[in-house]
PDB file of C-alpha atoms in Angstrom:
ATOM      1  CA  MET A  46      -7.851  47.401 -32.478  1.00 65.00           C
ATOM      2  CA  ASP A  47      -9.065  50.447 -34.632  1.00 85.00           C
ATOM      3  CA  ARG A  48      -8.406  48.658 -37.803  1.00 89.00           C
ATOM      4  CA  LYS A  49     -10.494  45.713 -36.680  1.00 86.00           C
ATOM      5  CA  VAL A  50     -13.255  48.068 -35.605  1.00 87.00           C
ATOM      6  CA  GLU A  51     -13.039  49.951 -38.938  1.00 90.00           C
ATOM      7  CA  ALA A  52     -13.037  46.587 -40.892  1.00 90.00           C
ATOM      8  CA  LEU A  53     -16.039  45.659 -39.137  1.00 89.00           C
ATOM      9  CA  HIS A  54     -17.878  48.676 -39.642  1.00 91.00           C
ATOM     10  CA  GLN A  55     -16.978  48.637 -43.522  1.00 93.00           C
ATOM     11  CA  GLN A  56     -18.373  45.004 -43.509  1.00 93.00           C
ATOM     12  CA  LEU A  57     -21.567  46.308 -41.727  1.00 93.00           C
ATOM     13  CA  GLN A  58     -21.977  48.964 -44.205  1.00 95.00           C
ATOM     14  CA  LYS A  59     -21.538  46.421 -47.316  1.00 96.00           C
ATOM     15  CA  MET A  60     -24.070  44.026 -45.673  1.00 95.00           C
ATOM     16  CA  ARG A  61     -26.724  46.935 -45.313  1.00 95.00           C
ATOM     17  CA  GLN A  62     -26.147  47.681 -48.734  1.00 97.00           C
ATOM     18  CA  GLU A  63     -26.554  43.964 -49.825  1.00 96.00           C
ATOM     19  CA  LYS A  64     -29.698  43.600 -47.544  1.00 96.00           C
ATOM     20  CA  GLU A  65     -31.213  46.651 -49.200  1.00 97.00           C
ATOM     21  CA  VAL A  66     -30.481  45.162 -52.706  1.00 97.00           C
ATOM     22  CA  GLN A  67     -32.122  41.716 -51.583  1.00 96.00           C
ATOM     23  CA  GLU A  68     -35.143  43.533 -49.990  1.00 96.00           C
ATOM     24  CA  ASP A  69     -35.800  45.494 -53.212  1.00 97.00           C
ATOM     25  CA  ALA A  70     -35.666  42.381 -55.160  1.00 97.00           C
ATOM     26  CA  LEU A  71     -38.253  40.901 -52.661  1.00 97.00           C
ATOM     27  CA  TYR A  72     -40.565  43.768 -53.214  1.00 98.00           C
ATOM     28  CA  ALA A  73     -40.250  43.271 -57.046  1.00 97.00           C
ATOM     29  CA  ILE A  74     -41.125  39.601 -56.564  1.00 97.00           C
ATOM     30  CA  ARG A  75     -44.020  40.651 -54.399  1.00 96.00           C
ATOM     31  CA  GLN A  76     -45.139  43.060 -57.195  1.00 98.00           C
ATOM     32  CA  LYS A  77     -44.800  40.538 -59.781  1.00 97.00           C
ATOM     33  CA  GLN A  78     -46.982  38.059 -57.660  1.00 96.00           C
ATOM     34  CA  VAL A  79     -49.629  40.683 -57.383  1.00 97.00           C
ATOM     35  CA  ARG A  80     -49.486  41.158 -61.125  1.00 96.00           C
ATOM     36  CA  LEU A  81     -49.634  37.322 -61.784  1.00 96.00           C
ATOM     37  CA  GLU A  82     -52.719  37.196 -59.512  1.00 95.00           C
ATOM     38  CA  SER A  83     -54.349  39.965 -61.562  1.00 96.00           C
ATOM     39  CA  VAL A  84     -53.718  38.091 -64.799  1.00 94.00           C
ATOM     40  CA  GLU A  85     -54.941  34.972 -63.455  1.00 93.00           C
ATOM     41  CA  SER A  86     -58.264  36.775 -62.293  1.00 94.00           C
ATOM     42  CA  GLU A  87     -58.449  38.284 -65.933  1.00 94.00           C
ATOM     43  CA  LEU A  88     -57.614  34.893 -67.551  1.00 91.00           C
ATOM     44  CA  PHE A  89     -60.727  33.277 -65.265  1.00 91.00           C
ATOM     45  CA  HIS A  90     -62.998  35.875 -66.698  1.00 94.00           C
ATOM     46  CA  MET A  91     -61.855  35.439 -70.162  1.00 91.00           C
ATOM     47  CA  GLU A  92     -62.182  31.560 -69.890  1.00 89.00           C
ATOM     48  CA  ARG A  93     -65.761  31.940 -68.726  1.00 91.00           C
ATOM     49  CA  GLU A  94     -66.538  34.184 -71.530  1.00 91.00           C
ATOM     50  CA  LYS A  95     -65.057  31.608 -73.979  1.00 85.00           C
ATOM     51  CA  SER A  96     -66.999  28.897 -72.491  1.00 84.00           C
ATOM     52  CA  ASN A  97     -70.131  30.868 -72.959  1.00 86.00           C
ATOM     53  CA  LEU A  98     -69.161  31.510 -76.688  1.00 83.00           C
ATOM     54  CA  VAL A  99     -68.581  27.865 -77.233  1.00 78.00           C
ATOM     55  CA  ALA A 100     -72.012  26.947 -75.646  1.00 79.00           C
ATOM     56  CA  GLN A 101     -73.599  29.494 -77.940  1.00 80.00           C
ATOM     57  CA  ALA A 102     -71.633  27.852 -80.944  1.00 75.00           C
ATOM     58  CA  HIS A 103     -73.008  24.543 -80.133  1.00 74.00           C
ATOM     59  CA  GLU A 104     -76.579  26.042 -80.233  1.00 74.00           C
ATOM     60  CA  VAL A 105     -75.881  27.686 -83.678  1.00 74.00           C
ATOM     61  CA  TRP A 106     -73.990  25.111 -85.628  1.00 70.00           C
ATOM     62  CA  GLN A 107     -76.328  22.316 -86.666  1.00 70.00           C
ATOM     63  CA  GLY A 108     -75.584  18.771 -88.206  1.00 67.00           C
ATOM     64  CA  ASN A 109     -72.642  16.385 -87.613  1.00 67.00           C
ATOM     65  CA  HIS A 110     -70.240  18.773 -89.418  1.00 67.00           C
ATOM     66  CA  GLY A 111     -71.307  21.638 -87.168  1.00 65.00           C
ATOM     67  CA  ARG A 112     -71.005  19.440 -84.130  1.00 70.00           C
ATOM     68  CA  SER A 113     -67.602  18.158 -85.086  1.00 77.00           C
ATOM     69  CA  VAL A 114     -66.500  21.770 -85.587  1.00 75.00           C
ATOM     70  CA  ALA A 115     -67.788  22.837 -82.298  1.00 74.00           C
ATOM     71  CA  HIS A 116     -66.228  19.986 -80.364  1.00 80.00           C
ATOM     72  CA  GLU A 117     -62.827  20.566 -82.118  1.00 83.00           C
ATOM     73  CA  ALA A 118     -62.865  24.133 -81.124  1.00 80.00           C
ATOM     74  CA  GLU A 119     -63.784  23.246 -77.654  1.00 82.00           C
ATOM     75  CA  GLY A 120     -60.915  20.635 -77.479  1.00 87.00           C
ATOM     76  CA  ILE A 121     -58.200  23.173 -78.835  1.00 89.00           C
ATOM     77  CA  ALA A 122     -59.483  25.812 -76.490  1.00 85.00           C
ATOM     78  CA  HIS A 123     -59.445  23.417 -73.484  1.00 87.00           C
ATOM     79  CA  GLN A 124     -55.875  22.245 -74.460  1.00 92.00           C
ATOM     80  CA  ASN A 125     -54.850  25.965 -74.617  1.00 90.00           C
ATOM     81  CA  TRP A 126     -56.361  26.776 -71.290  1.00 90.00           C
ATOM     82  CA  ARG A 127     -54.649  23.703 -69.670  1.00 93.00           C
ATOM     83  CA  GLN A 128     -51.185  24.924 -71.328  1.00 95.00           C
ATOM     84  CA  LEU A 129     -51.989  28.560 -69.994  1.00 92.00           C
ATOM     85  CA  ARG A 130     -52.583  27.259 -66.498  1.00 92.00           C
ATOM     86  CA  ARG A 131     -49.453  25.280 -66.543  1.00 96.00           C
ATOM     87  CA  THR A 132     -47.401  28.329 -67.453  1.00 95.00           C
ATOM     88  CA  VAL A 133     -49.002  30.415 -64.825  1.00 94.00           C
ATOM     89  CA  GLU A 134     -48.306  27.627 -62.268  1.00 96.00           C
ATOM     90  CA  GLU A 135     -44.699  27.530 -63.318  1.00 97.00           C
ATOM     91  CA  SER A 136     -44.349  31.226 -63.096  1.00 96.00           C
ATOM     92  CA  ARG A 137     -45.990  31.073 -59.614  1.00 96.00           C
ATOM     93  CA  GLU A 138     -43.492  28.514 -58.513  1.00 97.00           C
ATOM     94  CA  ALA A 139     -40.554  30.259 -59.853  1.00 97.00           C
ATOM     95  CA  LEU A 140     -41.518  33.497 -58.197  1.00 97.00           C
ATOM     96  CA  GLN A 141     -41.973  31.590 -54.879  1.00 97.00           C
ATOM     97  CA  GLN A 142     -38.763  29.916 -55.147  1.00 98.00           C
ATOM     98  CA  GLU A 143     -36.978  33.181 -55.743  1.00 97.00           C
ATOM     99  CA  GLN A 144     -38.781  34.614 -52.833  1.00 97.00           C
ATOM    100  CA  GLN A 145     -37.649  32.040 -50.554  1.00 98.00           C
ATOM    101  CA  ARG A 146     -34.024  32.253 -51.667  1.00 97.00           C
ATOM    102  CA  LEU A 147     -34.099  36.180 -51.366  1.00 97.00           C
ATOM    103  CA  GLN A 148     -35.761  35.720 -47.833  1.00 97.00           C
ATOM    104  CA  LYS A 149     -33.226  33.298 -46.728  1.00 97.00           C
ATOM    105  CA  THR A 150     -30.285  35.491 -48.044  1.00 96.00           C
ATOM    106  CA  VAL A 151     -31.796  38.501 -46.208  1.00 96.00           C
ATOM    107  CA  TYR A 152     -32.237  36.263 -42.808  1.00 97.00           C
ATOM    108  CA  GLN A 153     -28.401  35.263 -43.290  1.00 97.00           C
ATOM    109  CA  LEU A 154     -27.567  39.063 -43.777  1.00 96.00           C
ATOM    110  CA  GLU A 155     -29.363  39.946 -40.673  1.00 95.00           C
ATOM    111  CA  LYS A 156     -27.898  37.209 -38.631  1.00 96.00           C
ATOM    112  CA  GLU A 157     -24.374  38.130 -39.667  1.00 95.00           C
ATOM    113  CA  GLN A 158     -25.113  41.866 -38.814  1.00 94.00           C
ATOM    114  CA  LYS A 159     -26.114  40.831 -35.290  1.00 94.00           C
ATOM    115  CA  ARG A 160     -22.939  38.822 -34.867  1.00 93.00           C
ATOM    116  CA  ILE A 161     -20.834  41.826 -36.151  1.00 91.00           C
ATOM    117  CA  HIS A 162     -22.709  44.190 -33.632  1.00 88.00           C
ATOM    118  CA  LYS A 163     -21.995  41.903 -30.743  1.00 89.00           C
ATOM    119  CA  GLU A 164     -18.372  41.747 -31.912  1.00 86.00           C
ATOM    120  CA  LEU A 165     -18.134  45.482 -31.891  1.00 84.00           C
ATOM    121  CA  LEU A 166     -19.766  45.765 -28.357  1.00 84.00           C
ATOM    122  CA  LEU A 167     -17.142  43.512 -26.807  1.00 73.00           C
TER     123      LEU A 167
END
């Protein structure tokens, strides 16, 4: 019986350590999400400034060639913005998936720990 109890205690200790590792990883994910939100905010402000600059460029450039250059620059900027938004969204989704995976693992570890605790009490 003592061996079984000792084995259960060792298993609990390993699970606690694994849970700590998973919780640390969850904390790191949350920090990345906070940084991503900060980057998004900064990108939004940069996009607004860029739009203002493009609007000013439209006013400065004159003639057909000037308008053509302005529209081309605006198109390139818009395409880059879409690509950047797509990258940010993909990053957000990857972080959310990793967070869900880690939370599920932590939940399973907690459930298993409770089961072992009950077994030790019997």
